Short mmCIF file of C-alpha atoms in Angstrom, two decimals:
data_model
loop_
_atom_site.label_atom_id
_atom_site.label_comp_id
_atom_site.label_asym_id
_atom_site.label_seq_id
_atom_site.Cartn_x
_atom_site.Cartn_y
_atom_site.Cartn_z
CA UNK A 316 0.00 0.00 0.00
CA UNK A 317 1.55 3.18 -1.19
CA UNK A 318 0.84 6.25 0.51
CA UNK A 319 2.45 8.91 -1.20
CA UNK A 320 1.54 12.18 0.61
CA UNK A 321 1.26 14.98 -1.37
CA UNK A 322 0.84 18.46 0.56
CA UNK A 323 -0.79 20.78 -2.26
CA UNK A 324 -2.72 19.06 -4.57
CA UNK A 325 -1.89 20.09 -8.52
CA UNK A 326 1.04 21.72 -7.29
CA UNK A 327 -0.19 25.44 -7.57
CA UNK A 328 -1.86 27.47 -5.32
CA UNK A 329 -3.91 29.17 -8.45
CA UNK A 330 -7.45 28.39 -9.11
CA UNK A 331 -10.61 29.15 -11.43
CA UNK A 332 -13.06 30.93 -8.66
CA UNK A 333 -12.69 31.68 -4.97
CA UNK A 334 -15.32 28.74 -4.19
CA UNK A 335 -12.40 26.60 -5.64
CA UNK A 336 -9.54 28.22 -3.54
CA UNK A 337 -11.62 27.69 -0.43
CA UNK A 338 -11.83 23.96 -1.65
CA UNK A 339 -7.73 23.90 -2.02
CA UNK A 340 -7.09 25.82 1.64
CA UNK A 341 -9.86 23.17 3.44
CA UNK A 342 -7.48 20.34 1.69
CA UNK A 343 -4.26 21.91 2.22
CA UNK A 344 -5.10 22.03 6.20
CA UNK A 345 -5.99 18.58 6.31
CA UNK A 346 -3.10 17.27 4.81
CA UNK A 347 -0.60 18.83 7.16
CA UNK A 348 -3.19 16.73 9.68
CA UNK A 349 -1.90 14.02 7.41
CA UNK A 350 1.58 14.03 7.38
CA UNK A 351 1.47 14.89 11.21
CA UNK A 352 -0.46 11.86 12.03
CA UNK A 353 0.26 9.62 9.01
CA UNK A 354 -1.53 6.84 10.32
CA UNK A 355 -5.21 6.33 9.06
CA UNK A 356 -6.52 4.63 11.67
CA UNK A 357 -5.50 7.25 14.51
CA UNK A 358 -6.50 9.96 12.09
CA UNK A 359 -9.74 8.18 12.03
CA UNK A 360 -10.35 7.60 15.78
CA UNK A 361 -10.04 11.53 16.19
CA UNK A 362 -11.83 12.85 13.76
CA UNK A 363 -15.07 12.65 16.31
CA UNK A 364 -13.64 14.74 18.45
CA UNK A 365 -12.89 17.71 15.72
CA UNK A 366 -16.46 17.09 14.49
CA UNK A 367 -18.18 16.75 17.97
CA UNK A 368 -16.17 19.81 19.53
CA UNK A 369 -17.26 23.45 19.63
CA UNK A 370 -14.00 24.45 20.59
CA UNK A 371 -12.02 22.51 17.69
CA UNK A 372 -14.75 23.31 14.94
CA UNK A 373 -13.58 27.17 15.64
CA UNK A 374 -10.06 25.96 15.16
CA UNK A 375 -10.40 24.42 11.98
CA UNK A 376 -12.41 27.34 10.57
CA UNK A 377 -9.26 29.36 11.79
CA UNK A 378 -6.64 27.20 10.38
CA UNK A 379 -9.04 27.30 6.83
CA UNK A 380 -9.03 31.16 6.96
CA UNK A 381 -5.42 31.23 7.25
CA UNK A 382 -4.43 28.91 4.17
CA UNK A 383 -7.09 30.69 2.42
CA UNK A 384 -5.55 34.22 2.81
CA UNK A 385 -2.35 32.97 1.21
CA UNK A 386 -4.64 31.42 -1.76
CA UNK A 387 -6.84 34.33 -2.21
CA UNK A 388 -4.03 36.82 -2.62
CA UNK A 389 -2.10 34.31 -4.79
CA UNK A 390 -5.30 34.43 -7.33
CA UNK A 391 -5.56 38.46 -6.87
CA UNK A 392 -8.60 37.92 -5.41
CA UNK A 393 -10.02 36.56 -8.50
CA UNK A 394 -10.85 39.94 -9.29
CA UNK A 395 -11.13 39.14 -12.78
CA UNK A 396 -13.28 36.06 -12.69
CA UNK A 397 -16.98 36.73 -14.10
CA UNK A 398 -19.53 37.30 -11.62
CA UNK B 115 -32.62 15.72 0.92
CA UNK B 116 -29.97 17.21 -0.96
CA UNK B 117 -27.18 19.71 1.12
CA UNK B 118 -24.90 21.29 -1.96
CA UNK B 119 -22.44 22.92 0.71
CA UNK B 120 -21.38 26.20 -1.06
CA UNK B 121 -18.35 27.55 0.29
CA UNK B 122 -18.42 31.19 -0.62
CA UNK B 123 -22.19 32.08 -1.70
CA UNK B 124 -21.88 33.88 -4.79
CA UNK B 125 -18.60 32.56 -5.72
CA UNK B 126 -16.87 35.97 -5.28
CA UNK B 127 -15.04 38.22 -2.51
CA UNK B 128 -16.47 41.25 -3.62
CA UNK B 129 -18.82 43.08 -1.68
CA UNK B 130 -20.89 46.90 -2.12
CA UNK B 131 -19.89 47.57 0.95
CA UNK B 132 -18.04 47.13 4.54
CA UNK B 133 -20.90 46.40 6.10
CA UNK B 134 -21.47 43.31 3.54
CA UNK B 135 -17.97 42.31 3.72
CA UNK B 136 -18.28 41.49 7.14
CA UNK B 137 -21.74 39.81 6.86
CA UNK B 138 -19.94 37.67 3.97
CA UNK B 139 -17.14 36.80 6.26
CA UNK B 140 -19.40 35.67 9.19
CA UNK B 141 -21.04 33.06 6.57
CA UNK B 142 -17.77 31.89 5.46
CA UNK B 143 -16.63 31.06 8.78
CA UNK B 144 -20.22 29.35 9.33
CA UNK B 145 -19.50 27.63 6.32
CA UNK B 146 -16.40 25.52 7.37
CA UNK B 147 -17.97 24.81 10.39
CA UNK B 148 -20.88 23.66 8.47
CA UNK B 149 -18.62 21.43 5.87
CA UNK B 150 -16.58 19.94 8.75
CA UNK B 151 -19.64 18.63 11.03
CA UNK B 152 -22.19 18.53 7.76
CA UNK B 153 -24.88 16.80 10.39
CA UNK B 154 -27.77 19.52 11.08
CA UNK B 155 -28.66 18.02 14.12
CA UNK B 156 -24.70 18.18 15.99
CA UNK B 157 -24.80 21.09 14.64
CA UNK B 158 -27.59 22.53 16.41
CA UNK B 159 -26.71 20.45 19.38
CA UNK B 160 -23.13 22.89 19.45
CA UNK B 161 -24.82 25.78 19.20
CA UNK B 162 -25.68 26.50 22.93
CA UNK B 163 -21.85 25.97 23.51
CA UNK B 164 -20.45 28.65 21.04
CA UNK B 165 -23.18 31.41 22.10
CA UNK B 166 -23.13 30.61 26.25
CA UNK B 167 -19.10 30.09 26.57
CA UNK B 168 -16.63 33.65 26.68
CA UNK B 169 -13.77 31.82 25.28
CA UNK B 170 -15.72 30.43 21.89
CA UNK B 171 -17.68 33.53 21.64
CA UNK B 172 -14.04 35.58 21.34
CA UNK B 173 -12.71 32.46 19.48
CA UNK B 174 -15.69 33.11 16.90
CA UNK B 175 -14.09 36.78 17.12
CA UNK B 176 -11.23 35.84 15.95
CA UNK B 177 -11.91 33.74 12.99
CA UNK B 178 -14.23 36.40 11.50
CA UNK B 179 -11.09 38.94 11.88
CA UNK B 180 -8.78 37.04 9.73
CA UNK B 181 -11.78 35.88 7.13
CA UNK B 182 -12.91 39.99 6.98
CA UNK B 183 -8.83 40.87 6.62
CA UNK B 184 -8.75 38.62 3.02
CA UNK B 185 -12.11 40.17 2.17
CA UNK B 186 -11.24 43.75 3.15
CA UNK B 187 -8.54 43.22 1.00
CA UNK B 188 -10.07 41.68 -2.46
CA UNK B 189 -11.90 45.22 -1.85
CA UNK B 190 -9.41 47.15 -1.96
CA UNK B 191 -10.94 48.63 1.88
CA UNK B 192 -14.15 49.93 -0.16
CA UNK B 193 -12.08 53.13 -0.61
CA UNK B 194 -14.09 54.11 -3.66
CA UNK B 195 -17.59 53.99 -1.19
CA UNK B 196 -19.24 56.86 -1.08
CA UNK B 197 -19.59 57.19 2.99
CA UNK C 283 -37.93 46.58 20.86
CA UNK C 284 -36.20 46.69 17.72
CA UNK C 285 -32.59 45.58 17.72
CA UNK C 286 -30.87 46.53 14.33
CA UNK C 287 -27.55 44.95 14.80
CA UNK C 288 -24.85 46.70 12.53
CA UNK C 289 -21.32 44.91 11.79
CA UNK C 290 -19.31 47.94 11.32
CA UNK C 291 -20.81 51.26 12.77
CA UNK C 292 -20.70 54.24 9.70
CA UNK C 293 -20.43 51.26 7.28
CA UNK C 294 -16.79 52.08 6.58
CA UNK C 295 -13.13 51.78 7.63
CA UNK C 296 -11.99 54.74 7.50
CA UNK C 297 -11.35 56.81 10.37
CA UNK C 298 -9.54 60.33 11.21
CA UNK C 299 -6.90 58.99 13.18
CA UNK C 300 -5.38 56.22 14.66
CA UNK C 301 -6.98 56.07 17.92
CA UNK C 302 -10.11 56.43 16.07
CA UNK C 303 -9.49 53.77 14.34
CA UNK C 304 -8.30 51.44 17.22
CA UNK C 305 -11.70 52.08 18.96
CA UNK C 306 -13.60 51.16 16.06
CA UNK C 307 -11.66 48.14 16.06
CA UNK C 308 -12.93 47.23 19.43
CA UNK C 309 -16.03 47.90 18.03
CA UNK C 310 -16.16 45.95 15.49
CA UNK C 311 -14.94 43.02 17.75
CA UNK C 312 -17.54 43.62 19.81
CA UNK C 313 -20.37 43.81 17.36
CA UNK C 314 -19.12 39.94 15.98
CA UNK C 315 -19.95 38.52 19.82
CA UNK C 316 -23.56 40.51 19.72
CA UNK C 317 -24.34 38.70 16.57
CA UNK C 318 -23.47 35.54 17.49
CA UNK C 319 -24.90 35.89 21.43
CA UNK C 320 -27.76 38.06 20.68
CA UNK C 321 -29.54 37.75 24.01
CA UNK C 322 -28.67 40.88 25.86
CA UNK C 323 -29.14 38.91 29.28
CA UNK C 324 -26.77 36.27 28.53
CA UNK C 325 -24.11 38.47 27.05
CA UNK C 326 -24.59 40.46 30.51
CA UNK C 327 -23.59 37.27 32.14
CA UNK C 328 -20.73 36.54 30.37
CA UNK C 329 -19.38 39.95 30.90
CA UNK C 330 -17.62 39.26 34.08
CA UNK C 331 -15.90 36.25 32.62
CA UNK C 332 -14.22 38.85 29.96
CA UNK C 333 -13.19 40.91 32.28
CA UNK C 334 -11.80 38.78 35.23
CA UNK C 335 -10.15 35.97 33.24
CA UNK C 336 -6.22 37.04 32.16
CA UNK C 337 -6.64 34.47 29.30
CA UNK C 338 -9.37 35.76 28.27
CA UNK C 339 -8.16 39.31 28.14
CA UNK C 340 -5.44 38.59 26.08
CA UNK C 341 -7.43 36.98 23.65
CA UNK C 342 -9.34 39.79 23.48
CA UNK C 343 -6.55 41.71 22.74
CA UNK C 344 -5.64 39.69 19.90
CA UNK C 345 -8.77 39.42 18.49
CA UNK C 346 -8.57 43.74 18.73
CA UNK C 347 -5.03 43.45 17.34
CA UNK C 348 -6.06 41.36 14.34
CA UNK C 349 -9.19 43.49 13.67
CA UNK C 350 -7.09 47.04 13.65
CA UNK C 351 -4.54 45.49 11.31
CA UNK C 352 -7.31 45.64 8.39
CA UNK C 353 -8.34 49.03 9.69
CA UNK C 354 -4.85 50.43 9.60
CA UNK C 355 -4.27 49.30 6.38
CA UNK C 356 -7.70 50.70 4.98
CA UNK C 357 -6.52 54.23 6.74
CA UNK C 358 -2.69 53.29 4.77
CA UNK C 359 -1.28 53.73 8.55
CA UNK C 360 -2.58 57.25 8.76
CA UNK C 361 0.87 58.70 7.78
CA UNK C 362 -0.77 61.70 6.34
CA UNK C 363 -2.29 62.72 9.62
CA UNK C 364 -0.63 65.78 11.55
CA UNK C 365 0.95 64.40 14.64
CA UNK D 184 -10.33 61.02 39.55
CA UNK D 185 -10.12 61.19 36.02
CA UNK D 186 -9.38 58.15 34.07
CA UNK D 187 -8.90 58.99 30.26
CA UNK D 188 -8.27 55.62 28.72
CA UNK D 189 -6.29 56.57 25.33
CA UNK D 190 -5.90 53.65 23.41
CA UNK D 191 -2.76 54.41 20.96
CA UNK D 192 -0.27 57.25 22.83
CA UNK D 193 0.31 60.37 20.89
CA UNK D 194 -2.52 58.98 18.18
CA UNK D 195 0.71 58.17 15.63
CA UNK D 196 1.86 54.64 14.93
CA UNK D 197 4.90 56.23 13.59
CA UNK D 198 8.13 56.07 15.74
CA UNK D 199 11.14 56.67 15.56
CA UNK D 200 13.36 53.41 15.33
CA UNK D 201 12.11 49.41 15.79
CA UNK D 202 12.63 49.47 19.33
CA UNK D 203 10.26 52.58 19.93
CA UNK D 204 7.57 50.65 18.03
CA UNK D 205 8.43 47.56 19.36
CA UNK D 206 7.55 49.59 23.07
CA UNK D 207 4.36 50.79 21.50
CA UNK D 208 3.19 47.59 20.52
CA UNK D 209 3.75 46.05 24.30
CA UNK D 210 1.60 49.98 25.09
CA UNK D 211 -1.27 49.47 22.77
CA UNK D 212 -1.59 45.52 23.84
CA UNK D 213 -1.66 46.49 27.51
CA UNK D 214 -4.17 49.52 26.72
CA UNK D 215 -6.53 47.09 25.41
CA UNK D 216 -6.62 44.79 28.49
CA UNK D 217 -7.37 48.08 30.11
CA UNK D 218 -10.36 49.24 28.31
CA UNK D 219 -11.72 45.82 28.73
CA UNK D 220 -11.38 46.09 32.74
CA UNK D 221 -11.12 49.42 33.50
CA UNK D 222 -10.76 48.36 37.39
CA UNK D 223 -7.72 49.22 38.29
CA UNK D 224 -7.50 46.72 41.49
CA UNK D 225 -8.98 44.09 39.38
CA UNK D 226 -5.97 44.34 36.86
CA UNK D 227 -3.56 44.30 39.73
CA UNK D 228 -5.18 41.52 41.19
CA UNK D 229 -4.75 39.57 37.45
CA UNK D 230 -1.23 40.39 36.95
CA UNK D 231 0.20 37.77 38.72
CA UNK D 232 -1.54 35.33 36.57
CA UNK D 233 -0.56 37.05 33.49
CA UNK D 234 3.03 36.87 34.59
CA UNK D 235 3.63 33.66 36.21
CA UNK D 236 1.82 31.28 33.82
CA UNK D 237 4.12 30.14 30.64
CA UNK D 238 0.99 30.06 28.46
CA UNK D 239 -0.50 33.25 29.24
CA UNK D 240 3.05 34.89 28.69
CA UNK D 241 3.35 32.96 24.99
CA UNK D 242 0.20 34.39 24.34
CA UNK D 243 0.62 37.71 25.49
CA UNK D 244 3.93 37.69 22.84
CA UNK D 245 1.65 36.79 20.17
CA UNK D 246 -0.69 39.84 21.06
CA UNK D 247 2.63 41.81 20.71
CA UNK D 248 3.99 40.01 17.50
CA UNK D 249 0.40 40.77 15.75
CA UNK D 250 0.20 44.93 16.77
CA UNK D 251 3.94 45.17 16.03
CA UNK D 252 3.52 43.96 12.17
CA UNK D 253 0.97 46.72 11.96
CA UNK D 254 3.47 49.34 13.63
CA UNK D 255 6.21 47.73 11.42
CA UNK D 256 4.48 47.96 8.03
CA UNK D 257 3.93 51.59 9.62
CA UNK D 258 6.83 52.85 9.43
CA UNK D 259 8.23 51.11 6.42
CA UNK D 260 10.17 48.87 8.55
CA UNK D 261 12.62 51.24 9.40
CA UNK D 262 14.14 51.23 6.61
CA UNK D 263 15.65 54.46 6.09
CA UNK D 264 16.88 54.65 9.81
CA UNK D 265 20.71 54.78 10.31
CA UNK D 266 22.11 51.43 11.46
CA UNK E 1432 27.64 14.62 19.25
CA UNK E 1433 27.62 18.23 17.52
CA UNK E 1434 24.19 19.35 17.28
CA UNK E 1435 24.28 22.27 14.76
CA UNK E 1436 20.95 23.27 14.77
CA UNK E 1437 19.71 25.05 11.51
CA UNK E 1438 16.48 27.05 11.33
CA UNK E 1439 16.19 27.71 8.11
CA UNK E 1440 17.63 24.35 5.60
CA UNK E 1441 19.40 25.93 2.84
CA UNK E 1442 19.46 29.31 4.36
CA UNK E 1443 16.43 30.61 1.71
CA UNK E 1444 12.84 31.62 1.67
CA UNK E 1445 12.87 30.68 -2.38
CA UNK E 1446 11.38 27.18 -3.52
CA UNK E 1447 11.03 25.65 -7.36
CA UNK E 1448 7.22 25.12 -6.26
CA UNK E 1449 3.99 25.48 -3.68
CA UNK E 1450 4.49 21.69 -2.56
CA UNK E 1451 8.39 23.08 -1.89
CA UNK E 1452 7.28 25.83 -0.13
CA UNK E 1453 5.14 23.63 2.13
CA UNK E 1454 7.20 21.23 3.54
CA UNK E 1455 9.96 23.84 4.01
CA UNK E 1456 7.24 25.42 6.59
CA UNK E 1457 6.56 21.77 7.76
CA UNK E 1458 10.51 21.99 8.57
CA UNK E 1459 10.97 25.13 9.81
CA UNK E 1460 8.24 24.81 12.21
CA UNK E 1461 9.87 21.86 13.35
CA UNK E 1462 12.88 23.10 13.62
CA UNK E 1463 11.66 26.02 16.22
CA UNK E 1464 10.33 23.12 18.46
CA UNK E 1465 13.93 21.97 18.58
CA UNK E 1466 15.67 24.95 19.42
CA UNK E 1467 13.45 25.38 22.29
CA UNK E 1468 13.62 21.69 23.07
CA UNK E 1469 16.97 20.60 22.58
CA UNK E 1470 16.89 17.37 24.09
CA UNK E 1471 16.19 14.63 21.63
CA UNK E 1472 14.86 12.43 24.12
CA UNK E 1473 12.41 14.50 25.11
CA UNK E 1474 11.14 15.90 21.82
CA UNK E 1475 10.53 12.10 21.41
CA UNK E 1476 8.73 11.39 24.08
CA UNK E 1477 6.40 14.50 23.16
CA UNK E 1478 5.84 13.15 19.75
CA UNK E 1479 3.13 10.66 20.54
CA UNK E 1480 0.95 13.79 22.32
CA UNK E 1481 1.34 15.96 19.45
CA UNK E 1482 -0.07 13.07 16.95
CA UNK E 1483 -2.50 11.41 18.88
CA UNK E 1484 -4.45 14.63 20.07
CA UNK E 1485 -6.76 16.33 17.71
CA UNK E 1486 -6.67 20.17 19.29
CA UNK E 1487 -2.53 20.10 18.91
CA UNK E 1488 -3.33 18.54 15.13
CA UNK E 1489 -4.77 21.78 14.38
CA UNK E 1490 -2.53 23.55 16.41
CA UNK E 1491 0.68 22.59 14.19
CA UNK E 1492 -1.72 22.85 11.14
CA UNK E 1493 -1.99 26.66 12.26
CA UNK E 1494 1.54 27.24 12.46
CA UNK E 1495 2.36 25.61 8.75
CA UNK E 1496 -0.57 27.90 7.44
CA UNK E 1497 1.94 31.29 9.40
CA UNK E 1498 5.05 29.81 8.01
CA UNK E 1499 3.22 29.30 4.75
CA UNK E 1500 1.82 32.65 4.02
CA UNK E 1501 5.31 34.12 4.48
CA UNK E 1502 7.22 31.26 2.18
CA UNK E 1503 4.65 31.80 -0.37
CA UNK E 1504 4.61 35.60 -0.42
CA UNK E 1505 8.90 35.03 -0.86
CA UNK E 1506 7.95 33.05 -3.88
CA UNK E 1507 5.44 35.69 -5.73
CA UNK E 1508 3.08 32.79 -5.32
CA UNK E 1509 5.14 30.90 -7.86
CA UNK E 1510 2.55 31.99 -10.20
CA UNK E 1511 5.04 31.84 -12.83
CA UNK E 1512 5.28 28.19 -12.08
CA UNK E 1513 4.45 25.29 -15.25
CA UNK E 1514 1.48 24.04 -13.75
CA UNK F 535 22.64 45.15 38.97
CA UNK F 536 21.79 46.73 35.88
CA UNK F 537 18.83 44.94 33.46
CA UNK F 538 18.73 47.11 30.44
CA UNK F 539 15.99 45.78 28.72
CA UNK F 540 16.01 45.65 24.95
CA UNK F 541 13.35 44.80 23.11
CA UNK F 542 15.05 44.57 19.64
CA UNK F 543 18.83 43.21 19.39
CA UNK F 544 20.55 46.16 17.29
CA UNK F 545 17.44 48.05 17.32
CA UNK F 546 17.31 47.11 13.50
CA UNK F 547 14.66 44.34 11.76
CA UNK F 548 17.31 44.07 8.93
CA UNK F 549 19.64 40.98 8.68
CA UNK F 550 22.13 39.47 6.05
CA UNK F 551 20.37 36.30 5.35
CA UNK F 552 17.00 34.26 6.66
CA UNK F 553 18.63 31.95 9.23
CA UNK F 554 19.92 35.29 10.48
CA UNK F 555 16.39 36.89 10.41
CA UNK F 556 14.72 33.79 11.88
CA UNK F 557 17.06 33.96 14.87
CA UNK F 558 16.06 37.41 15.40
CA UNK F 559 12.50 36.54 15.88
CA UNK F 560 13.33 34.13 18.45
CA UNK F 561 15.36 36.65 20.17
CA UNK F 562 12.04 39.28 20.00
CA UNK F 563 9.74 36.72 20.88
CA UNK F 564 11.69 36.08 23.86
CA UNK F 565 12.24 39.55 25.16
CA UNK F 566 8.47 39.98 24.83
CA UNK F 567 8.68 37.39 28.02
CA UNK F 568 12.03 39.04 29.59
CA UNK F 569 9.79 42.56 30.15
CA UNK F 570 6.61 40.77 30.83
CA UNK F 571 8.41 38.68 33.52
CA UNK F 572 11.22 40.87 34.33
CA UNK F 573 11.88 38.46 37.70
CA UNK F 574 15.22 35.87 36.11
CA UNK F 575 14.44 33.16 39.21
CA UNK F 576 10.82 33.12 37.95
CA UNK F 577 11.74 32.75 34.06
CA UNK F 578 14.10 30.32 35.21
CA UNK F 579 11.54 28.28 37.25
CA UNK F 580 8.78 28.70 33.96
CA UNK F 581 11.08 27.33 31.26
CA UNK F 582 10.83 23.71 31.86
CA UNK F 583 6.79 24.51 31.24
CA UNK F 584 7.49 25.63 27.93
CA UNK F 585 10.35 23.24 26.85
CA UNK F 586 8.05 20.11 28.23
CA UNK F 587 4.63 20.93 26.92
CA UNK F 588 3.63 20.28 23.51
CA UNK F 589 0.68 22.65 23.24
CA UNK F 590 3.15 24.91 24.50
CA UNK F 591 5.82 24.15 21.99
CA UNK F 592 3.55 24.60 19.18
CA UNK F 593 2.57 28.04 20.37
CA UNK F 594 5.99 29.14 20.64
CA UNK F 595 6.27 27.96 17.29
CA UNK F 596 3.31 30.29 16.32
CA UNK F 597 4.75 32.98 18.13
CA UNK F 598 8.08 32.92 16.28
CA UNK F 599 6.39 32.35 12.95
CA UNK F 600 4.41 35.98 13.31
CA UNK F 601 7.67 37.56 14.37
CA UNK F 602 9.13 35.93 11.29
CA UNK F 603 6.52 37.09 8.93
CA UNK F 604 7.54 40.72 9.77
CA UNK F 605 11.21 40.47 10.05
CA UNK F 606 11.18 38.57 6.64
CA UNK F 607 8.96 41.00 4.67
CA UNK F 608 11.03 44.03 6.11
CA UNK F 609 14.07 42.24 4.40
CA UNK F 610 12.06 42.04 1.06
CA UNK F 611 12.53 37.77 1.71
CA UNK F 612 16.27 38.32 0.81
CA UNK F 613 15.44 38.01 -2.36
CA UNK F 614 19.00 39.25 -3.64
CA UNK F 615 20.74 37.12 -1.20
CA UNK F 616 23.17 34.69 -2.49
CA UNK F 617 22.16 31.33 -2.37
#
C-alpha cells in the first residue's frame, strides 16, 4: 500500500473561482493533519472529536481562513473572474 | 434531501460595501464549520456551547477577523464607497 | 424593541486617526460577539468572565489586534495625519 | 479622579526606530486589556496570573507580535533609519 | 555529538514550487520546536501527544498555514510556475 | 545590577540572510517574556513549562512564525541574497 503524501494538490496554489480556492485551503489544512499523524486509523479515531467539539470546529475554521488568505491573494482575489 | 455545501455564496469576494464584507465573512466562517460537522442536528446540538461560553464567543471573534482581513482586501478597503 | 444589529458602525473603515481607528476596532470586535450571542441577558452574564479571566483578556486583545490590522491598512497607517 | 483611557499614545503609529515601536506595541496591547477592565485593582489583582503562567506569557507575545507587524508595516520597517 | 541546529535548511525563503514551499514550513516549524527543546529524548517522548491529540493537530496545522503565508509571499506565489 | 531591557537586538529588523532573520524573531519573541516577567528566578523556574509541553511548543512555534513574517517581509525575503 503506497501512501504517497502529497501536501498541495496540482502543485499550484492558483485556481478558477474563490469557491475553488476555499476547496484547495480546506485540503491543504488537512493534509498537514496528514503528514502529522500519518496513520489512518489514529487519524480516524479523532476525527469525532474535531467534528463533535465546539471548541475545535472554531479551530479548523481558523486554520481554513489562514491557508485561504495565502490562496486568495495568490489568485488576486479573482478579481477578474466573471460574476 | 440534498445539502450542496457552497463555500463562498456567490462565488466571489467582492462586496458593495463594509458592512457586507463582514456579513460575507461571518457566513464563510459558518461555512467551514458547516462542511466539517455537515450533520444539522450536531450542529444545532453545538450551538448553545459557542453562544453561552466567553472563550468560543471571542474564538468566533477571531476567525471572523482574519476571514474579513482577506475580504477587506479583495476590496481594496471599499475606498471608492461613497460614505 | 427593535434591535438593528450593525457589523461595522458608519459602514466604513476609515477613520480620522489612529486612535479612532483602534476604537472602532474594538467595536467591530464587539459587534461579531452581539451577533453571534444576541440575548442581551446572557451576554450580561458573560461579561464578568471577559473581564476577570487574564486568558481571556489577552485573547481579546488579539482578536482587537487582528481586527485594527485591516483598519490600519484601509486608513494606509494614517501617515498623512498631523501628529 | 479622572481616568482617560487613550488607546494608541500620541494617536501616531509612527516612531522613531524598531525598538520605539516595538515599546508601542507592548503599550497598545496592555491599553486594550485596560479598556476591557477598567478596574484598576482588578488588573492588579490579574497580573500575577498574566506573569507567572508560561501560556499566558506565549500568548501575550503573540498579542505583541500581531500589533507590532501593523506598527512595522507603519513605518516602512525602518528602513531608512541609520544602522 | 555536535548538534548544529539550523532554522532555516538551505538558508532561503525561495522554492522551485507550492508543494516546496510547504514542507519547508513543515521543517521550519519543526525546527523552532527543537531549538526550544533541545533534548532529543524529550522531543521524542512528546511526539506521541502531538499526533495522537486532535486540538494540537490543528494547532501545528496553524503554524504551517503562518510559516506558509510568508514562504509563499517570498515566492510571488510561484505563479510563474508550469502548472 | 543593571537589566537594560532591549526589546530589539541592534534596534534594526534588517539581517544578512533568513537563518539570520529567523534567529532574530526568536530573540524578539523572547524579550516579549524578559519585560513581561522581568523576575530571572521566575523565568528560570517557567522554562521547563514551555520546553516540556507540547501545546506549549507549538505556540511558541506560532509565536516565532508571526515575528518571522515581519522580520522577513522588512528584508524584502532576501530576495537578492546569495544562495
Amino acid at each position: 500500500m503506497t501512501d504517497q503524501t502529497q501536501l498541495i494538490p496540482g502543485n499550484t496554489l492558483l485556481t478558477n473561482s474563490p469557491e475553488e480556492g476555499r476547496a484547495l485551503a480546506v485540503k491543504m489544512a488537512r493534509l498537514i493533519i496528514k503528514i502529522t499523524q500519518p496513520d489512518a486509523e489514529m487519524r480516524e479515531k479523532l476525527r469525532p472529536k474535531y467534528a463533535n467539539d465546539a471548541a475545535m470546529l472554531i479551530a479548523i475554521g481558523q486554520t481554513v481562513a489562514m491557508e485561504f488568505a495565502t490562496i486568495a491573494k495568490a489568485n488576486d482575489y479573482w478579481k477578474e473572474e466573471v460574476k
